Coordinates of N, CA and C in Angstrom, one line a residue:
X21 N 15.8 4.3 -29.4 CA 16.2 3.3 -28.5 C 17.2 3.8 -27.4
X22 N 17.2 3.5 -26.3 CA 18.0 4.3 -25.2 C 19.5 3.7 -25.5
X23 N 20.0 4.8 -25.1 CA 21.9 4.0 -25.8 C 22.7 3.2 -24.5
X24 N 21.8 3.5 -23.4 CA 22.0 2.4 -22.0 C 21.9 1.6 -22.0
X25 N 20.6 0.9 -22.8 CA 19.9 -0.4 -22.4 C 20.2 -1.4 -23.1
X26 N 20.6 -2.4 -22.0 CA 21.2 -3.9 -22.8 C 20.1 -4.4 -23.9
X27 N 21.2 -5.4 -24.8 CA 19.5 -6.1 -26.0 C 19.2 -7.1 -25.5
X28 N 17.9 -7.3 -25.5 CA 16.7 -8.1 -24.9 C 16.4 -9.4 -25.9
X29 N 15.9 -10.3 -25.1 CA 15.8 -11.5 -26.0 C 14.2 -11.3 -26.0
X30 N 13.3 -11.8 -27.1 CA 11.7 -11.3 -27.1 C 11.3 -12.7 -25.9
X31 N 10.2 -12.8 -25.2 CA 9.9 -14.1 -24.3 C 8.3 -13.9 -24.3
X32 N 7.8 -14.7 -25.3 CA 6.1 -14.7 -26.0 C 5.3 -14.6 -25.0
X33 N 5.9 -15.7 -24.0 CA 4.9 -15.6 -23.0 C 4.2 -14.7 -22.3
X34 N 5.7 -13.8 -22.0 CA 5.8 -12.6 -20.6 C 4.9 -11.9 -21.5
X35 N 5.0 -11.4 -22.9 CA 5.1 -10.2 -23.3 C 2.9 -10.8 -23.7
X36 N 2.6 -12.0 -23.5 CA 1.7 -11.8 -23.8 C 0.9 -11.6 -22.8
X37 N 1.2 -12.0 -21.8 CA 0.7 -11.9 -20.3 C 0.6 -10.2 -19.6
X38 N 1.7 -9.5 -20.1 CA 1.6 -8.0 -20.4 C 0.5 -7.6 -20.9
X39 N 0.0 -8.1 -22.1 CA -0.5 -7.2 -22.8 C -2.0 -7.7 -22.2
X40 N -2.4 -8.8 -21.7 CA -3.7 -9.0 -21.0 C -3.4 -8.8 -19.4
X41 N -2.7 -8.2 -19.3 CA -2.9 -7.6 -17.8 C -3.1 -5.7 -17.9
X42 N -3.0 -5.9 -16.6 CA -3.5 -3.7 -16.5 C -2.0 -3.5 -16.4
X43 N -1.9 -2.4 -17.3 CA -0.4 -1.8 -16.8 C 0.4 -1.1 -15.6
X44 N 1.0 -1.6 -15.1 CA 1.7 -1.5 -13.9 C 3.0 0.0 -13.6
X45 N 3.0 0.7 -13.2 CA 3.9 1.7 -13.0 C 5.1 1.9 -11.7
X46 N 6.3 1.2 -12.5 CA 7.0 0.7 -12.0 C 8.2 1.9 -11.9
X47 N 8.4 1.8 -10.6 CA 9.3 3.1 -9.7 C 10.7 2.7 -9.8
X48 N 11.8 2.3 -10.3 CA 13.2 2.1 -10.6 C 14.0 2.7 -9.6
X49 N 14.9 2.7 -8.5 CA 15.4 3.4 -7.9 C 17.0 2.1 -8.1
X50 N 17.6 3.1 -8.6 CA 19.6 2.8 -8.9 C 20.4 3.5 -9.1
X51 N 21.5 3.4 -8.4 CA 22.6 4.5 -8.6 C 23.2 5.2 -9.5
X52 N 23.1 3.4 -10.1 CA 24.1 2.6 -11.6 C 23.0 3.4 -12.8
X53 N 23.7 4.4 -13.4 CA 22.7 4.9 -14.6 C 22.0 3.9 -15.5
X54 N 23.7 3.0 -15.8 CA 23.4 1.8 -16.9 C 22.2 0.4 -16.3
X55 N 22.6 0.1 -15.2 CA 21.0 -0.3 -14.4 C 19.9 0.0 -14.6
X56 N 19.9 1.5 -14.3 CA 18.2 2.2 -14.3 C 17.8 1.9 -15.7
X57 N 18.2 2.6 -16.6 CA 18.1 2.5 -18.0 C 17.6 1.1 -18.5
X58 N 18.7 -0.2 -18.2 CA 18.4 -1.4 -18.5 C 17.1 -1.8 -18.3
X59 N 16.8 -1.8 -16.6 CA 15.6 -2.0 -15.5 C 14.2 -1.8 -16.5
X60 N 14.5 -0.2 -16.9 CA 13.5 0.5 -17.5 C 13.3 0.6 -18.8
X61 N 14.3 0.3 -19.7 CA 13.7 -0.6 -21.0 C 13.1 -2.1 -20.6
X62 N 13.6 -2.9 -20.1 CA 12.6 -3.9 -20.0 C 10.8 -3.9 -19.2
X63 N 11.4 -3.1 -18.1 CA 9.5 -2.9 -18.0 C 9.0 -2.0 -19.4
X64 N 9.6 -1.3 -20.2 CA 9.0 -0.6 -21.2 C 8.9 -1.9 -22.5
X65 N 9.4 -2.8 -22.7 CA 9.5 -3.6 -23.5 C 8.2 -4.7 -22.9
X66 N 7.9 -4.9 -21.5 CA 7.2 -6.1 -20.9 C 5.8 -5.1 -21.1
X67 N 5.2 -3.7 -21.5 CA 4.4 -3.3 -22.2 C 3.8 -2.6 -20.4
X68 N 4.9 -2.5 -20.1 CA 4.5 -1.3 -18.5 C 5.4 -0.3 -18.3
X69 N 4.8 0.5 -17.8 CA 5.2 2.6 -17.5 C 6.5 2.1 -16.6
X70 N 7.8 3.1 -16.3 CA 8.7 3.2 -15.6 C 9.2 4.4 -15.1
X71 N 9.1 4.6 -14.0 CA 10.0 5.8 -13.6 C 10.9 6.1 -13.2
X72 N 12.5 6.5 -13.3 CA 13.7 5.8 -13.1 C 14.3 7.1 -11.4
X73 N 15.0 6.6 -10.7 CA 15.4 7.7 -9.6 C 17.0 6.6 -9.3
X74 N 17.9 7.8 -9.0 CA 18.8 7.5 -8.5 C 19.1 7.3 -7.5
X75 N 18.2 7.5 -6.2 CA 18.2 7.1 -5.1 C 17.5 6.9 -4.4
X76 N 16.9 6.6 -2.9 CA 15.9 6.5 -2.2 C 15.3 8.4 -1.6
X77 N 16.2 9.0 -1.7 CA 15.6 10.5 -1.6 C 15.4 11.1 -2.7
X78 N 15.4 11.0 -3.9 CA 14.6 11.6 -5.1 C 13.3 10.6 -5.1
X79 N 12.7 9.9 -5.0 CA 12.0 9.0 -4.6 C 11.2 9.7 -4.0
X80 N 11.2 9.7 -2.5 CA 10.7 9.8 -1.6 C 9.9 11.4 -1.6
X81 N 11.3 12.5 -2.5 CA 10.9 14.0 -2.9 C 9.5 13.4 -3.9
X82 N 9.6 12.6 -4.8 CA 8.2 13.1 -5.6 C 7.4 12.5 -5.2
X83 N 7.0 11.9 -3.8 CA 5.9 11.6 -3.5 C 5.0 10.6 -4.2
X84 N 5.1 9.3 -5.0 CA 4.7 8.7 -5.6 C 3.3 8.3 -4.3
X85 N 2.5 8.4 -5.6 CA 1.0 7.6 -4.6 C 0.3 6.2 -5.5
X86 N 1.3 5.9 -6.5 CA 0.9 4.4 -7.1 C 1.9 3.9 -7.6
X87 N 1.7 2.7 -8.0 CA 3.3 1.9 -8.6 C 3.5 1.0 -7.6
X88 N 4.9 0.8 -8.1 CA 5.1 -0.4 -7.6 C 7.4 0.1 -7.3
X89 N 7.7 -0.1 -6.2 CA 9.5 0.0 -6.3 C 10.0 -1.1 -6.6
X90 N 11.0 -0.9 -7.4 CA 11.9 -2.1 -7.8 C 13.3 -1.5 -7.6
X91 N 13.9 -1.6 -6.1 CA 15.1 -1.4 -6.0 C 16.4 -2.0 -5.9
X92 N 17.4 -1.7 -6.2 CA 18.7 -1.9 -6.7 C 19.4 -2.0 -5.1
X93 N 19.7 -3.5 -4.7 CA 20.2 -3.6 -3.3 C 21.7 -4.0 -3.6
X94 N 22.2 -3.0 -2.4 CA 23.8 -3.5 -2.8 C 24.1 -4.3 -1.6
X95 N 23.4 -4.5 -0.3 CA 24.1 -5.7 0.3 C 24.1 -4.8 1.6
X96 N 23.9 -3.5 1.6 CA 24.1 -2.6 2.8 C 22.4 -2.2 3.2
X97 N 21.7 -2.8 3.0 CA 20.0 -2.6 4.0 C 19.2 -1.2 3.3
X98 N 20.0 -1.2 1.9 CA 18.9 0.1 0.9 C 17.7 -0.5 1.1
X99 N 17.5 -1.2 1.0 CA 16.0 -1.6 1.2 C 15.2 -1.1 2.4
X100 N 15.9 -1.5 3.4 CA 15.1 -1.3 4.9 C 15.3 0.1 5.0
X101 N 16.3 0.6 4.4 CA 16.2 2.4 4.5 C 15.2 2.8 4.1
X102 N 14.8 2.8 2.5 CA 13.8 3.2 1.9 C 12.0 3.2 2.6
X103 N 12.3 1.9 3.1 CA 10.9 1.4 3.7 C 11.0 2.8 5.0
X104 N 12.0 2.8 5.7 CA 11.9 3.5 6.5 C 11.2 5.4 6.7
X105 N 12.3 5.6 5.2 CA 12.1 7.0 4.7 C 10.5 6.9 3.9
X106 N 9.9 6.3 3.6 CA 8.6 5.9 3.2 C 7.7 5.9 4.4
X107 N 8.1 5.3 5.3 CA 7.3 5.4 6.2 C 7.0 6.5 7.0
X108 N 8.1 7.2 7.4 CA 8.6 8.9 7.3 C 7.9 9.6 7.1
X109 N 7.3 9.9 5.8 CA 6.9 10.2 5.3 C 5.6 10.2 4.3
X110 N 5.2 9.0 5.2 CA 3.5 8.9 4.9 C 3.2 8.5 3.7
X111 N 4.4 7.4 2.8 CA 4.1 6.8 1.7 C 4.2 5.6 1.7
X112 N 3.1 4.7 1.4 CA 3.4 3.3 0.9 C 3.3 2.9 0.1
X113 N 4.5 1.9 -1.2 CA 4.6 1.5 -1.8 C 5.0 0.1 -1.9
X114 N 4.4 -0.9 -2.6 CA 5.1 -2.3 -2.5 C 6.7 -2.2 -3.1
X115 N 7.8 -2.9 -2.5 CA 8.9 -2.5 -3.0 C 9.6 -4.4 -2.9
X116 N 10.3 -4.2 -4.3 CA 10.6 -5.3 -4.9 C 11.9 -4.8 -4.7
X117 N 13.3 -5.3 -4.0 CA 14.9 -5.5 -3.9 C 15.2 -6.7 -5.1
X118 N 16.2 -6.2 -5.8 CA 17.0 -6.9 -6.6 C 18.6 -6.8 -6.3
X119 N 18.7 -7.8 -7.2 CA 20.9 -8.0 -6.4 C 21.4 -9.1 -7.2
X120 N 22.5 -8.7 -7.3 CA 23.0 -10.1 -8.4 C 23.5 -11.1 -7.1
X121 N 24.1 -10.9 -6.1 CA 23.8 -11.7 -4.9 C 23.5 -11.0 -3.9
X122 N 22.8 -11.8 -2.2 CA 22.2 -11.2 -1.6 C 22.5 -12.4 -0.6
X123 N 22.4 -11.9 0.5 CA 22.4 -12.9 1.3 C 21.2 -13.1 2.1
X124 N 21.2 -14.4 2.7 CA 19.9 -14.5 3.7 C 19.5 -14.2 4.9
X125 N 20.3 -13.2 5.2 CA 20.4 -12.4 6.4 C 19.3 -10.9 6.1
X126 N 20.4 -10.6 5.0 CA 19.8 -9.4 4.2 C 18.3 -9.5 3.6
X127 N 17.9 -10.5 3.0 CA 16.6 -11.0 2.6 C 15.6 -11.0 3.9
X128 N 16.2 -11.8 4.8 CA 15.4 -11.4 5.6 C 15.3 -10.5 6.4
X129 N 15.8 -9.5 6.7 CA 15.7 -8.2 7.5 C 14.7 -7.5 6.9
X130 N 15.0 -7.3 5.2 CA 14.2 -6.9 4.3 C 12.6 -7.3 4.0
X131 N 12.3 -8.2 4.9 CA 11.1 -8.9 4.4 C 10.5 -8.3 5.8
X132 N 11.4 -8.5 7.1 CA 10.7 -8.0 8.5 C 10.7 -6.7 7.7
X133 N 11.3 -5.9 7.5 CA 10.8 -4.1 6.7 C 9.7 -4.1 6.1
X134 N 9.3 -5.2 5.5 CA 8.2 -4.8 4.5 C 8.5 -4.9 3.3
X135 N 9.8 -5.6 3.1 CA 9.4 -5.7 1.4 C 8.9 -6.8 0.9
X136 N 8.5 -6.5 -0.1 CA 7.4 -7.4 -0.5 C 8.2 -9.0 -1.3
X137 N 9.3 -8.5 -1.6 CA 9.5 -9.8 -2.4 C 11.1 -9.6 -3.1
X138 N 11.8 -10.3 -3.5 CA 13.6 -10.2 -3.9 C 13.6 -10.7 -5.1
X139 N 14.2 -10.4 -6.1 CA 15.2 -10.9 -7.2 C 16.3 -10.6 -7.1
X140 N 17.0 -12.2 -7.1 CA 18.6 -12.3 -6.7 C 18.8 -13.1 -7.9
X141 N 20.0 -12.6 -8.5 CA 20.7 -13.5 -9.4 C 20.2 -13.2 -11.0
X142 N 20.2 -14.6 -12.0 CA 19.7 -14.0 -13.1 C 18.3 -14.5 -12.6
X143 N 17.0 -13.6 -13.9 CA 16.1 -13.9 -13.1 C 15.4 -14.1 -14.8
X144 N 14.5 -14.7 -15.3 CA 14.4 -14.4 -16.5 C 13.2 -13.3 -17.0
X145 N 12.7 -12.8 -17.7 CA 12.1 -11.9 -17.7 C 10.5 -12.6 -17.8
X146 N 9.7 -13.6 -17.9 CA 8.3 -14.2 -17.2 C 8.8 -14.5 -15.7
X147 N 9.8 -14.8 -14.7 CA 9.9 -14.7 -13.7 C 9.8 -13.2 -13.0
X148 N 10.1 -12.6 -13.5 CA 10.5 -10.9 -13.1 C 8.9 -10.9 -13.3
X149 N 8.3 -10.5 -14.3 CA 6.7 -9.9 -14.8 C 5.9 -10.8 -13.7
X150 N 6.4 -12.0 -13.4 CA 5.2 -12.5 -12.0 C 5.7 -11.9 -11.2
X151 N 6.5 -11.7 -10.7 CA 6.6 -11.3 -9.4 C 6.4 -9.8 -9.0
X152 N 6.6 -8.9 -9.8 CA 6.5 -7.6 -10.5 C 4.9 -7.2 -10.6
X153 N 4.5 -8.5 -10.9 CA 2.7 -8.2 -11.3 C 1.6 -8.9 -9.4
X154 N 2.6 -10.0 -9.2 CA 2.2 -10.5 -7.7 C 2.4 -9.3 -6.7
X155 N 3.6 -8.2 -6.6 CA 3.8 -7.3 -6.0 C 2.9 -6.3 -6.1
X156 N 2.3 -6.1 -7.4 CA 2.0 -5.0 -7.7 C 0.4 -5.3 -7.0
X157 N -0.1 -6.1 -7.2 CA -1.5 -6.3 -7.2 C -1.3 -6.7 -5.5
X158 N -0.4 -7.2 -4.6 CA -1.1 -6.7 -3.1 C -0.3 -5.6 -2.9
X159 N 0.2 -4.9 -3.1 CA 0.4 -3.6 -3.2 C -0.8 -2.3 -3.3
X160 N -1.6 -2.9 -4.3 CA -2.8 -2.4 -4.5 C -4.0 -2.7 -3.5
X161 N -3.8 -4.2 -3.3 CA -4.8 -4.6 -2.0 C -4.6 -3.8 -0.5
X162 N -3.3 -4.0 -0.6 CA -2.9 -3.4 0.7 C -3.0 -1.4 0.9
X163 N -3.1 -1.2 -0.3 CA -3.4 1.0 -0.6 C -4.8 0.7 -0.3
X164 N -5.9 -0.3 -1.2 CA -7.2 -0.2 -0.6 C -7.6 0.0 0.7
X165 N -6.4 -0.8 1.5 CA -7.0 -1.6 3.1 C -6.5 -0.3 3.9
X166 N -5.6 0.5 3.5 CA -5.5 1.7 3.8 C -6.0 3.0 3.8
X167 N -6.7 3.3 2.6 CA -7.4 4.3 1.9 C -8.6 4.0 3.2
X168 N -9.3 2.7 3.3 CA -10.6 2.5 3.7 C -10.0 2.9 5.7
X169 N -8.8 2.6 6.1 CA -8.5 2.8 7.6 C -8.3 4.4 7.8
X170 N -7.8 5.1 6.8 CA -8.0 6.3 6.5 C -9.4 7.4 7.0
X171 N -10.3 7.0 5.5 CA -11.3 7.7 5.9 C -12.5 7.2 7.0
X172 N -11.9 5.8 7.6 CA -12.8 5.4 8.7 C -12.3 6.6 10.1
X173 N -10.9 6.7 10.1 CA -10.4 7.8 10.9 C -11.0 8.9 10.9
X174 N -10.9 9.3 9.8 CA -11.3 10.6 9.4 C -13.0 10.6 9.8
X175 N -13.6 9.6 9.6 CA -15.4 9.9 9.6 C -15.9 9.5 11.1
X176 N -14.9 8.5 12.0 CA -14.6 8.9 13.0 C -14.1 10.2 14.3
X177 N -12.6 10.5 13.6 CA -12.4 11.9 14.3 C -13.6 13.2 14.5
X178 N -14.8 13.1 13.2 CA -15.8 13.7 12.9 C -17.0 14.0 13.8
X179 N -17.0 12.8 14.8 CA -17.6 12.2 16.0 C -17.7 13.3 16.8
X180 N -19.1 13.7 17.2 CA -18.6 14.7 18.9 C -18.1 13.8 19.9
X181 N -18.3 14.0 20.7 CA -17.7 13.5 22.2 C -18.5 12.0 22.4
X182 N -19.7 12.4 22.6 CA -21.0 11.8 22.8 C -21.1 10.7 21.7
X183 N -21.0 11.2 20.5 CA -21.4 10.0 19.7 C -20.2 9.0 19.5
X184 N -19.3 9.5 19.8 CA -18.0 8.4 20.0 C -18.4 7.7 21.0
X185 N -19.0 8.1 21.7 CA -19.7 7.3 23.3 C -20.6 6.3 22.7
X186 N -20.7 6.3 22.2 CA -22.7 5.5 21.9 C -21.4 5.1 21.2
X187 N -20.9 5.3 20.0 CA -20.0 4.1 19.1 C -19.4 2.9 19.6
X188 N -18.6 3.9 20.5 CA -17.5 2.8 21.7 C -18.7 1.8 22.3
X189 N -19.9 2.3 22.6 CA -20.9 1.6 23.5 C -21.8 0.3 22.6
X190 N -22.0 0.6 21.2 CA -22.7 0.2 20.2 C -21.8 -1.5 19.6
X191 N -20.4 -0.8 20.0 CA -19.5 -1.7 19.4 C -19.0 -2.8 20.6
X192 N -19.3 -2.2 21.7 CA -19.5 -3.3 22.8 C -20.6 -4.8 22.9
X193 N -21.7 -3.7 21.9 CA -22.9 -4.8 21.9 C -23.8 -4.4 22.9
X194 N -23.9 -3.2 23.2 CA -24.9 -2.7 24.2 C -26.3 -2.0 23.4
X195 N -27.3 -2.4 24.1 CA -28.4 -2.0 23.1 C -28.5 -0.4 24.3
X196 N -29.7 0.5 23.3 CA -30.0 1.5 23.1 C -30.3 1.7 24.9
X197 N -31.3 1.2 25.1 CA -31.5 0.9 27.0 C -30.3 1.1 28.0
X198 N -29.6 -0.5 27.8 CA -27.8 -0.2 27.9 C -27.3 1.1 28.3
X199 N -27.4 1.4 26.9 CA -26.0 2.2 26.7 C -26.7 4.1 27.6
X200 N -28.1 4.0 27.6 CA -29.0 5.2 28.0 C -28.8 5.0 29.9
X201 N -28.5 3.5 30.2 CA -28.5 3.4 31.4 C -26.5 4.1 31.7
X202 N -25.6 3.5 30.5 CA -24.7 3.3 31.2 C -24.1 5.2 31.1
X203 N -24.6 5.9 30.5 CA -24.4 7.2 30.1 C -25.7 8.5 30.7
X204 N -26.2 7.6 31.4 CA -27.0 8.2 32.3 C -27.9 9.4 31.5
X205 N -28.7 8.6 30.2 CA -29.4 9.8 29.6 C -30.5 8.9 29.3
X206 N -31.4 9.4 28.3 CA -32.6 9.0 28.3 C -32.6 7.9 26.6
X207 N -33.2 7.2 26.4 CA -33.2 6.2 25.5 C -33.2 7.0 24.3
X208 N -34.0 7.9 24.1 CA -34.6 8.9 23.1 C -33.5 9.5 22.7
X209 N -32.4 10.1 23.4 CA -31.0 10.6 23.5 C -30.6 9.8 22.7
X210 N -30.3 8.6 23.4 CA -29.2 7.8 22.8 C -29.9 7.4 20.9
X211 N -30.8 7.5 20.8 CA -31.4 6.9 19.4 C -31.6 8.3 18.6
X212 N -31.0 9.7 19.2 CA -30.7 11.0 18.4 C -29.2 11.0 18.0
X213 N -28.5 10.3 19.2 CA -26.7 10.7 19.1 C -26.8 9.7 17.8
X214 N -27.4 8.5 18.1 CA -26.6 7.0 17.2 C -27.4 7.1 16.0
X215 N -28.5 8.2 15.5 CA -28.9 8.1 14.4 C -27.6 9.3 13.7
X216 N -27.2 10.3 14.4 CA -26.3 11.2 14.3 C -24.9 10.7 13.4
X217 N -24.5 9.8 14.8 CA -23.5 9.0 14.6 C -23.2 8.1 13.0
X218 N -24.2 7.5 13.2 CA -24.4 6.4 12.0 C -24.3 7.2 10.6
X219 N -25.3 8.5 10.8 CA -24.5 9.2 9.4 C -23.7 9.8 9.4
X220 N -23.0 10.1 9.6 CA -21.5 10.7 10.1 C -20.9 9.6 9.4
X221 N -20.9 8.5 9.7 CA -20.2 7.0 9.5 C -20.3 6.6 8.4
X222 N -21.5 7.1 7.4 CA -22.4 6.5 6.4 C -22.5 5.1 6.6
X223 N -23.1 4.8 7.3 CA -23.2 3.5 7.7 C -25.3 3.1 7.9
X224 N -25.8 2.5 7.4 CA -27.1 2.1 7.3 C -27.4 0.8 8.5
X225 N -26.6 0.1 9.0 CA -27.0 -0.8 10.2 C -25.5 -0.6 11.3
X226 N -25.7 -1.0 12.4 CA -24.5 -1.1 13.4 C -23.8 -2.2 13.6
X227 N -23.8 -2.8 12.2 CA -23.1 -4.1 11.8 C -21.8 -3.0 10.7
X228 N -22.4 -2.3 10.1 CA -21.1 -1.3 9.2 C -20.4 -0.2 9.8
X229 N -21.2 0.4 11.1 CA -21.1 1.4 11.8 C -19.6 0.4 12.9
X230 N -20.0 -0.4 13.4 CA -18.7 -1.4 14.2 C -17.6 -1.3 13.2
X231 N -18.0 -2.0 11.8 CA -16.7 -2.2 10.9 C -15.9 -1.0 10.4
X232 N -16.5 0.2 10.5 CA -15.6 1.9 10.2 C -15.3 1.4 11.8
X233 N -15.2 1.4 13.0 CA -14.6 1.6 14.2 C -13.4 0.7 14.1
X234 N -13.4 -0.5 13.5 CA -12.6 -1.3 13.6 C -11.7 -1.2 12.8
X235 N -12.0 -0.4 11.6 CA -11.1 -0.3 10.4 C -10.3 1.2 11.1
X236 N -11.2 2.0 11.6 CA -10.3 3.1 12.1 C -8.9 2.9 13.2
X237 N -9.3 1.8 14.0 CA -8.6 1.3 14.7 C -7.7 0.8 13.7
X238 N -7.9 0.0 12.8 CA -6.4 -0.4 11.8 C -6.3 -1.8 12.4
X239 N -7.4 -2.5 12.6 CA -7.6 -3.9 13.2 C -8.3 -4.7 11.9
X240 N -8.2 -3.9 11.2 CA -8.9 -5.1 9.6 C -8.1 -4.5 8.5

């Protein structure tokens, strides 16, 4: 048993609700040793993984690419730093601020940053695991919506010159005629570049081939 970690009262609920959910890998970032420790026996007790860091730059050094942050706010904008240095550095993670008080100034600066959600005060431990598990899961929605804006970039950037033309043209709503008239080539052309294009895109109609343009754009 850790010689840091306060003793826990058992709460049937939380701990059953744990055990029929997916386990969550929860990022701990505090100064306070006896904090971290605490923080991180209880997610090890609520039947989820923890990773403990003393600051928002050891953090940020291992590069986490899943989980969830649960950071330790002292009232000075650790939060919106973190978001910041995350951002920096081409990581996102949903990040939960905690505080034994906090004010509503601070909460909200922290929420324009992006964080996802606060525990102030006592909080009981089935209150912590919902919110812990509500973070975690659009945290996860929101890595999908990015992964997918990602390799729409990527299968885009892929594009010659030309077939970005017919895309940009495709996604206007211009048919094959159109777009041969507005690019001054022959129909036949345009139905080599856009069959080109489309696999490049893996895309099977110009109903999916629009939605990678759109998602590249970071408009969905």
């Amino acid at each position: 048993m850790d010689m840091f970690a306060q003793p826990l009262s058992r709460d049937p609920e939380a701990e059953c609700h744990a055990q029929s959910s997916e386990r969550m890998y929860i990022h701990v970032v505090a100064s306070n040793q006896l904090e971290r420790a605490a923080k991180a026996h209880l997610i090890f007790s609520l039947g989820h993984h923890a990773e403990v860091y003393e600051d928002a730059d050891e953090l940020v050094a291992m590069m986490p690419e899943q989980g969830l942050v649960l950071l330790s706010e002292d009232g000075t904008g650790l939060a919106c730093r973190l978001m910041e240095k995350m951002n920096s550095q081409g990581i996102w993670l949903p990040v939960i601020a905690f505080a034994a008080k906090l004010g509503c100034d601070d909460i909200v600066a922290g929420i324009k940053a992006g964080v996802v959600d606060y525990l102030v005060g006592d909080v009981s431990r089935a209150e912590m695991l919902k919110k812990l598990r509500k973070g975690y899961l659009e945290g996860q929605a929101c890595l999908a919506v990015r992964v997918r804006q990602a390799l729409a970039r990527q299968a885009v950037k892929s594009l010659s010159r030309r077939e970005a033309e017919v895309l940009r043209l495709v996604t206007m709503g211009l048919s094959n005629k159109e777009i041969a008239r507005e690019l001054d080539i022959s129909p036949r052309t345009v139905e080599i570049h856009r069959m080109k294009m489309m696999a490049k895109l893996g895309a099977r109609t110009s109903a999916q081939a629009i939605r990678v343009e759109i998602e590249a754009a970071g408009l969905a």
